[in-house]
Coordinates of C-alpha atoms in Angstrom, one line a residue:
M1 CA -0.1 -0.2 -0.1
W2 CA 2.8 2.3 0.8
D3 CA 5.4 1.5 -1.8
E4 CA 5.0 4.6 -3.9
Q5 CA 5.2 6.9 -0.9
V6 CA 8.5 5.1 0.5
Q7 CA 10.0 5.3 -3.1
Y8 CA 9.3 8.9 -3.1
F9 CA 10.6 9.7 0.3
K10 CA 13.6 7.3 0.0
G11 CA 17.0 9.0 0.4
K12 CA 15.1 12.1 1.8
Y13 CA 13.7 10.6 4.9
H14 CA 14.2 7.5 7.0
C15 CA 10.8 5.7 6.2
I16 CA 9.4 3.3 8.8
V17 CA 6.4 1.4 7.5
P18 CA 5.1 -1.0 10.0
D19 CA 3.0 -4.0 9.4
L20 CA 0.2 -4.1 12.0
P21 CA -1.1 -7.4 13.4
G22 CA -3.9 -8.6 11.3
H23 CA -3.0 -6.5 8.2
G24 CA -0.4 -7.1 5.3
R25 CA 2.1 -9.9 6.0
S26 CA 1.0 -9.8 9.7
R27 CA -2.5 -10.9 8.8
E28 CA -2.2 -14.1 10.6
T29 CA -1.1 -12.4 13.9
D30 CA -4.1 -11.6 16.0
F31 CA -5.0 -7.9 16.2
V32 CA -5.7 -7.5 20.2
S33 CA -6.5 -3.6 20.2
I34 CA -5.8 -0.1 19.0
K35 CA -4.1 0.3 22.3
D36 CA -1.8 -2.6 21.9
C37 CA -1.0 -1.6 18.3
A38 CA 0.0 1.9 19.6
F39 CA 2.2 0.2 22.3
Q40 CA 4.0 -1.9 19.7
L41 CA 4.4 1.2 17.5
I42 CA 5.8 3.1 20.5
H43 CA 8.3 0.2 21.1
L44 CA 9.4 0.1 17.4
L45 CA 10.0 3.7 17.2
E46 CA 12.1 3.6 20.5
E47 CA 14.2 0.9 19.1
K48 CA 14.8 2.5 15.8
K49 CA 15.6 5.9 17.5
K50 CA 18.3 4.2 19.1
I51 CA 19.9 3.4 15.5
K52 CA 19.2 6.3 13.5
R53 CA 17.8 9.8 14.1

């Protein structure tokens, strides 16, 4: 879904395109709640922040 946007911003920005539970390649992973997804996204961003600003 985001392929064109990622290609456009590639090289200009560090793009993070999460695959949320129950969607895309993670559709086999159970969706728990929006709150759970938010916590997962926060964790992902915190981890990526340590690698690249």
